[in-house]
PDB file of C-alpha atoms in Angstrom:
ATOM      1  CA  MET W 204       3.599 -21.246 106.589  1.00 72.00           C
ATOM      2  CA  ARG W 205       2.145 -17.382 106.918  1.00 86.00           C
ATOM      3  CA  ILE W 206       3.779 -14.618 108.561  1.00 86.00           C
ATOM      4  CA  THR W 207       1.582 -12.791 111.191  1.00 90.00           C
ATOM      5  CA  PRO W 208       1.419  -9.076 111.159  1.00 88.00           C
ATOM      6  CA  ALA W 209       3.268  -8.957 114.384  1.00 89.00           C
ATOM      7  CA  GLU W 210       6.123 -11.188 113.058  1.00 88.00           C
ATOM      8  CA  ALA W 211       6.239  -9.031 109.903  1.00 88.00           C
ATOM      9  CA  ALA W 212       6.459  -5.965 112.181  1.00 91.00           C
ATOM     10  CA  ILE W 213       9.151  -7.398 114.180  1.00 92.00           C
ATOM     11  CA  ILE W 214      11.050  -8.454 110.933  1.00 90.00           C
ATOM     12  CA  GLY W 215      10.665  -5.149 109.453  1.00 91.00           C
ATOM     13  CA  THR W 216      11.898  -3.319 112.724  1.00 93.00           C
ATOM     14  CA  SER W 217      14.997  -5.504 112.693  1.00 92.00           C
ATOM     15  CA  LEU W 218      15.578  -4.848 108.995  1.00 91.00           C
ATOM     16  CA  GLY W 219      15.197  -1.185 109.306  1.00 92.00           C
ATOM     17  CA  ALA W 220      17.439  -0.986 112.692  1.00 91.00           C
ATOM     18  CA  THR W 221      20.383  -3.098 111.085  1.00 92.00           C
ATOM     19  CA  ALA W 222      20.081  -0.633 107.895  1.00 92.00           C
ATOM     20  CA  THR W 223      20.151   2.228 110.224  1.00 92.00           C
ATOM     21  CA  LEU W 224      23.058   0.965 112.403  1.00 91.00           C
ATOM     22  CA  SER W 225      24.744   0.093 109.186  1.00 91.00           C
ATOM     23  CA  ALA W 226      24.274   3.385 107.612  1.00 92.00           C
ATOM     24  CA  ALA W 227      25.575   5.215 110.776  1.00 91.00           C
ATOM     25  CA  TRP W 228      28.647   3.038 110.818  1.00 91.00           C
ATOM     26  CA  LEU W 229      29.500   3.622 107.410  1.00 91.00           C
ATOM     27  CA  THR W 230      28.856   7.407 107.905  1.00 91.00           C
ATOM     28  CA  GLN W 231      31.005   7.469 110.956  1.00 91.00           C
ATOM     29  CA  ARG W 232      33.928   5.394 109.068  1.00 90.00           C
ATOM     30  CA  ALA W 233      33.846   7.917 106.133  1.00 89.00           C
ATOM     31  CA  THR W 234      33.658  10.781 108.303  1.00 90.00           C
ATOM     32  CA  SER W 235      36.584   9.657 110.298  1.00 89.00           C
ATOM     33  CA  ARG W 236      38.657   9.147 107.146  1.00 91.00           C
ATOM     34  CA  ARG W 237      37.858  12.631 106.078  1.00 91.00           C
ATOM     35  CA  GLU W 238      38.838  14.054 109.006  1.00 92.00           C
ATOM     36  CA  ARG W 239      42.090  12.004 109.240  1.00 90.00           C
ATOM     37  CA  GLU W 240      42.865  13.232 105.626  1.00 89.00           C
ATOM     38  CA  ARG W 241      42.168  16.772 106.467  1.00 91.00           C
ATOM     39  CA  ARG W 242      44.545  16.599 109.331  1.00 90.00           C
ATOM     40  CA  LEU W 243      47.282  15.019 107.395  1.00 88.00           C
ATOM     41  CA  TRP W 244      46.659  17.577 104.504  1.00 88.00           C
ATOM     42  CA  ASP W 245      46.743  20.549 107.143  1.00 90.00           C
ATOM     43  CA  ARG W 246      50.128  18.975 108.345  1.00 90.00           C
ATOM     44  CA  ARG W 247      51.435  18.685 104.911  1.00 89.00           C
ATOM     45  CA  VAL W 248      50.494  22.150 103.832  1.00 89.00           C
ATOM     46  CA  ALA W 249      52.033  23.654 107.285  1.00 90.00           C
ATOM     47  CA  THR W 250      55.222  21.905 106.268  1.00 90.00           C
ATOM     48  CA  TYR W 251      55.177  22.914 102.461  1.00 90.00           C
ATOM     49  CA  ASP W 252      54.611  26.399 104.306  1.00 89.00           C
ATOM     50  CA  ASP W 253      57.829  26.199 106.260  1.00 89.00           C
ATOM     51  CA  LEU W 254      59.674  24.576 103.246  1.00 89.00           C
ATOM     52  CA  MET W 255      58.819  27.323 101.137  1.00 89.00           C
ATOM     53  CA  SER W 256      59.718  29.879 103.675  1.00 86.00           C
ATOM     54  CA  THR W 257      63.232  28.342 104.064  1.00 87.00           C
ATOM     55  CA  VAL W 258      63.782  28.094 100.352  1.00 88.00           C
ATOM     56  CA  HIS W 259      62.831  31.851  99.864  1.00 89.00           C
ATOM     57  CA  THR W 260      65.152  32.895 102.972  1.00 85.00           C
ATOM     58  CA  TYR W 261      68.038  31.127 101.363  1.00 87.00           C
ATOM     59  CA  ALA W 262      67.395  32.705  98.128  1.00 89.00           C
ATOM     60  CA  GLN W 263      67.473  36.272  99.735  1.00 88.00           C
ATOM     61  CA  LEU W 264      70.633  35.480 101.532  1.00 87.00           C
ATOM     62  CA  ARG W 265      72.404  34.165  98.140  1.00 89.00           C
ATOM     63  CA  ALA W 266      71.259  37.248  96.576  1.00 89.00           C
ATOM     64  CA  HIS W 267      72.605  39.441  99.361  1.00 88.00           C
ATOM     65  CA  THR W 268      75.856  37.510  99.256  1.00 87.00           C
ATOM     66  CA  ARG W 269      76.280  37.629  95.575  1.00 88.00           C
ATOM     67  CA  ARG W 270      75.524  41.636  95.576  1.00 87.00           C
ATOM     68  CA  SER W 271      77.124  42.636  98.743  1.00 85.00           C
ATOM     69  CA  TYR W 272      79.976  39.870  98.768  1.00 84.00           C
ATOM     70  CA  GLU W 273      79.404  39.384 102.323  1.00 84.00           C
ATOM     71  CA  LEU W 274      77.450  36.772 104.068  1.00 80.00           C
ATOM     72  CA  PRO W 275      75.215  37.897 106.953  1.00 76.00           C
ATOM     73  CA  GLU W 276      76.071  37.010 110.311  1.00 70.00           C
ATOM     74  CA  LEU W 277      74.328  33.889 111.122  1.00 60.00           C
ATOM     75  CA  GLU W 278      76.401  32.760 114.451  1.00 53.00           C
ATOM     76  CA  GLY W 279      73.262  33.338 116.931  1.00 50.00           C
ATOM     77  CA  VAL W 280      70.819  31.753 114.411  1.00 51.00           C
ATOM     78  CA  ARG W 281      72.937  28.650 113.472  1.00 52.00           C
ATOM     79  CA  SER W 282      71.828  26.146 116.269  1.00 54.00           C
ATOM     80  CA  GLU W 283      68.086  27.116 116.015  1.00 62.00           C
ATOM     81  CA  ALA W 284      68.331  27.042 112.228  1.00 61.00           C
ATOM     82  CA  LEU W 285      70.249  23.453 112.478  1.00 60.00           C
ATOM     83  CA  HIS W 286      67.255  22.461 114.889  1.00 65.00           C
ATOM     84  CA  SER W 287      64.539  23.739 112.588  1.00 74.00           C
ATOM     85  CA  ALA W 288      66.332  22.140 109.597  1.00 75.00           C
ATOM     86  CA  ALA W 289      66.433  18.700 111.054  1.00 77.00           C
ATOM     87  CA  ALA W 290      62.443  19.077 112.407  1.00 84.00           C
ATOM     88  CA  LEU W 291      61.502  20.245 108.616  1.00 86.00           C
ATOM     89  CA  ALA W 292      63.305  17.304 107.122  1.00 85.00           C
ATOM     90  CA  ALA W 293      61.689  14.878 109.332  1.00 87.00           C
ATOM     91  CA  ARG W 294      58.287  16.523 108.489  1.00 90.00           C
ATOM     92  CA  ILE W 295      59.216  16.341 104.919  1.00 90.00           C
ATOM     93  CA  GLU W 296      60.020  12.548 105.238  1.00 89.00           C
ATOM     94  CA  LEU W 297      56.643  12.044 106.738  1.00 88.00           C
ATOM     95  CA  TYR W 298      54.238  14.150 104.456  1.00 87.00           C
ATOM     96  CA  SER W 299      55.764  14.384 101.042  1.00 86.00           C
ATOM     97  CA  SER W 300      56.351  12.104  97.886  1.00 86.00           C
ATOM     98  CA  GLU W 301      59.463  10.669  96.974  1.00 90.00           C
ATOM     99  CA  ARG W 302      59.931  13.140  93.911  1.00 91.00           C
ATOM    100  CA  LEU W 303      59.302  15.811  96.330  1.00 90.00           C
ATOM    101  CA  ARG W 304      61.860  14.551  98.934  1.00 91.00           C
ATOM    102  CA  GLU W 305      64.523  14.129  96.303  1.00 92.00           C
ATOM    103  CA  ALA W 306      63.764  17.765  95.029  1.00 93.00           C
ATOM    104  CA  CYS W 307      64.282  18.802  98.712  1.00 91.00           C
ATOM    105  CA  GLU W 308      67.487  17.076  99.006  1.00 91.00           C
ATOM    106  CA  ARG W 309      68.892  18.589  96.010  1.00 93.00           C
ATOM    107  CA  SER W 310      67.664  22.037  97.152  1.00 92.00           C
ATOM    108  CA  PHE W 311      69.411  21.575 100.547  1.00 90.00           C
ATOM    109  CA  ASP W 312      72.466  20.162  99.142  1.00 92.00           C
ATOM    110  CA  GLY W 313      72.588  23.194  96.639  1.00 93.00           C
ATOM    111  CA  VAL W 314      72.547  25.575  99.599  1.00 89.00           C
ATOM    112  CA  GLN W 315      75.629  23.380 101.243  1.00 90.00           C
ATOM    113  CA  ARG W 316      77.664  23.513  98.104  1.00 93.00           C
ATOM    114  CA  TRP W 317      76.938  27.477  97.430  1.00 91.00           C
ATOM    115  CA  LEU W 318      77.843  28.145 101.187  1.00 89.00           C
ATOM    116  CA  LEU W 319      81.037  25.880 101.098  1.00 91.00           C
ATOM    117  CA  ALA W 320      82.082  27.595  97.750  1.00 92.00           C
ATOM    118  CA  TRP W 321      81.711  31.320  99.223  1.00 89.00           C
ATOM    119  CA  GLU W 322      83.852  29.910 102.189  1.00 89.00           C
ATOM    120  CA  GLU W 323      86.544  29.070  99.918  1.00 91.00           C
ATOM    121  CA  TRP W 324      86.286  32.061  97.810  1.00 89.00           C
ATOM    122  CA  HIS W 325      86.054  34.249 101.283  1.00 86.00           C
ATOM    123  CA  GLU W 326      88.978  32.582 102.757  1.00 88.00           C
ATOM    124  CA  GLN W 327      91.632  33.709 100.356  1.00 85.00           C
ATOM    125  CA  GLY W 328      91.574  36.974 102.078  1.00 79.00           C
ATOM    126  CA  PRO W 329      90.688  40.698 101.133  1.00 76.00           C
ATOM    127  CA  ALA W 330      94.005  41.154  99.155  1.00 75.00           C
ATOM    128  CA  ILE W 331      93.442  38.078  96.819  1.00 79.00           C
ATOM    129  CA  ARG W 332      89.607  37.911  96.482  1.00 76.00           C
ATOM    130  CA  LEU W 333      88.443  39.131  93.328  1.00 77.00           C
ATOM    131  CA  PRO W 334      84.363  38.931  92.962  1.00 82.00           C
ATOM    132  CA  SER W 335      84.636  38.467  88.932  1.00 81.00           C
ATOM    133  CA  GLN W 336      84.727  35.502  86.645  1.00 79.00           C
ATOM    134  CA  ALA W 337      88.588  35.894  86.589  1.00 81.00           C
ATOM    135  CA  ASP W 338      88.676  34.471  89.999  1.00 84.00           C
ATOM    136  CA  GLY W 339      88.172  30.755  89.564  1.00 87.00           C
ATOM    137  CA  LEU W 340      86.831  30.441  93.297  1.00 89.00           C
ATOM    138  CA  TRP W 341      84.390  33.282  92.448  1.00 89.00           C
ATOM    139  CA  LYS W 342      83.335  31.607  89.223  1.00 91.00           C
ATOM    140  CA  LYS W 343      82.903  28.309  91.273  1.00 93.00           C
ATOM    141  CA  PHE W 344      80.753  30.289  93.705  1.00 92.00           C
ATOM    142  CA  THR W 345      78.563  31.860  91.001  1.00 92.00           C
ATOM    143  CA  LYS W 346      78.143  28.377  89.295  1.00 95.00           C
ATOM    144  CA  ARG W 347      77.101  26.831  92.639  1.00 95.00           C
ATOM    145  CA  VAL W 348      74.564  29.596  93.011  1.00 94.00           C
ATOM    146  CA  GLU W 349      73.047  28.946  89.702  1.00 95.00           C
ATOM    147  CA  GLU W 350      72.856  25.284  90.529  1.00 96.00           C
ATOM    148  CA  ALA W 351      70.890  26.176  93.805  1.00 95.00           C
ATOM    149  CA  GLU W 352      68.553  28.553  91.932  1.00 95.00           C
ATOM    150  CA  LYS W 353      67.716  25.474  89.618  1.00 96.00           C
ATOM    151  CA  ALA W 354      67.256  23.126  92.282  1.00 95.00           C
ATOM    152  CA  ASP W 355      65.031  25.726  94.317  1.00 94.00           C
ATOM    153  CA  SER W 356      62.759  26.393  91.127  1.00 93.00           C
ATOM    154  CA  GLU W 357      62.391  22.401  90.757  1.00 93.00           C
ATOM    155  CA  LEU W 358      61.453  22.202  94.302  1.00 92.00           C
ATOM    156  CA  LEU W 359      59.119  25.125  94.438  1.00 91.00           C
ATOM    157  CA  GLU W 360      57.391  23.827  91.111  1.00 91.00           C
ATOM    158  CA  LEU W 361      56.834  20.344  92.606  1.00 90.00           C
ATOM    159  CA  LEU W 362      55.478  21.944  95.749  1.00 89.00           C
ATOM    160  CA  LEU W 363      52.851  23.746  93.965  1.00 88.00           C
ATOM    161  CA  ALA W 364      51.977  21.108  91.788  1.00 88.00           C
ATOM    162  CA  ASP W 365      51.359  18.972  94.855  1.00 86.00           C
ATOM    163  CA  VAL W 366      49.244  21.422  96.587  1.00 85.00           C
ATOM    164  CA  HIS W 367      47.304  22.712  93.439  1.00 84.00           C
ATOM    165  CA  GLY W 368      47.035  19.085  92.011  1.00 77.00           C
ATOM    166  CA  ALA W 369      48.204  20.232  88.430  1.00 60.00           C
ATOM    167  CA  ARG W 370      51.295  20.846  87.041  1.00 53.00           C
ATOM    168  CA  ARG W 371      52.045  24.401  86.534  1.00 50.00           C
ATOM    169  CA  LYS W 372      54.103  26.257  84.162  1.00 53.00           C
ATOM    170  CA  PRO W 373      57.826  26.671  85.233  1.00 51.00           C
ATOM    171  CA  TRP W 374      58.836  29.822  87.021  1.00 48.00           C
ATOM    172  CA  ARG W 375      59.684  32.307  84.422  1.00 46.00           C
ATOM    173  CA  HIS W 376      59.224  35.860  85.224  1.00 40.00           C
ATOM    174  CA  ARG W 377      58.281  34.903  88.702  1.00 45.00           C
ATOM    175  CA  ARG W 378      61.418  33.015  89.189  1.00 43.00           C
ATOM    176  CA  GLY W 379      63.606  36.258  89.821  1.00 45.00           C
ATOM    177  CA  ARG W 380      61.462  37.623  92.241  1.00 47.00           C
ATOM    178  CA  LEU W 381      61.081  34.424  94.253  1.00 47.00           C
ATOM    179  CA  LEU W 382      64.848  33.674  94.056  1.00 45.00           C
ATOM    180  CA  GLY W 383      65.987  36.920  95.078  1.00 44.00           C
ATOM    181  CA  LYS W 384      66.769  38.614  91.882  1.00 46.00           C
ATOM    182  CA  LYS W 385      64.992  41.613  90.342  1.00 44.00           C
ATOM    183  CA  ALA W 386      61.642  40.549  88.744  1.00 43.00           C
ATOM    184  CA  SER W 387      60.788  40.966  85.150  1.00 43.00           C
ATOM    185  CA  ARG W 388      58.644  43.852  84.079  1.00 42.00           C
ATOM    186  CA  LYS W 389      56.691  41.663  81.487  1.00 44.00           C
ATOM    187  CA  PRO W 390      53.179  40.786  82.407  1.00 43.00           C
ATOM    188  CA  ASP W 391      51.840  37.624  83.583  1.00 43.00           C
ATOM    189  CA  HIS W 392      50.642  35.536  80.428  1.00 43.00           C
ATOM    190  CA  ASP W 393      50.320  32.047  81.691  1.00 37.00           C
TER     191      ASP W 393
END
């Protein structure tokens, strides 16, 4: 059986239309997936920004407390901070990896532990408090601060690795600056 030119034209048009529709559908699907991934990435980065800001804020608070032996007044900010922390924790649950969530938990636990150690030391009263390694409660506080700094460094390293897609070198000279200590004067040779 022979195909007439009219039939060939109809078959060709049908195949062309099917190919065009298929290509348009595949392109739309790929575009939708990329847009969804971009929105998810934008939310993840916004969460990481907030998390990094929170870690830096607590690092500055730790450094201030360690230098001045006083914890700044936070009473007016506490309820807002608790609400923000709960919202941040929920966003971290949604947008981060298991390793990052665990590092975040260790960092938040570190904050709680150094705050509790400081309160124990501070509740001794001004006549008994001694900010030195001779005071067991001060020693406990400084140990908790060091543990919190280590947990924060690990968290920040994982955050940067997730954002930049490659494992970066640990926080050496920058660690002090990010965690509220005096920065090293060594040049950056990473």
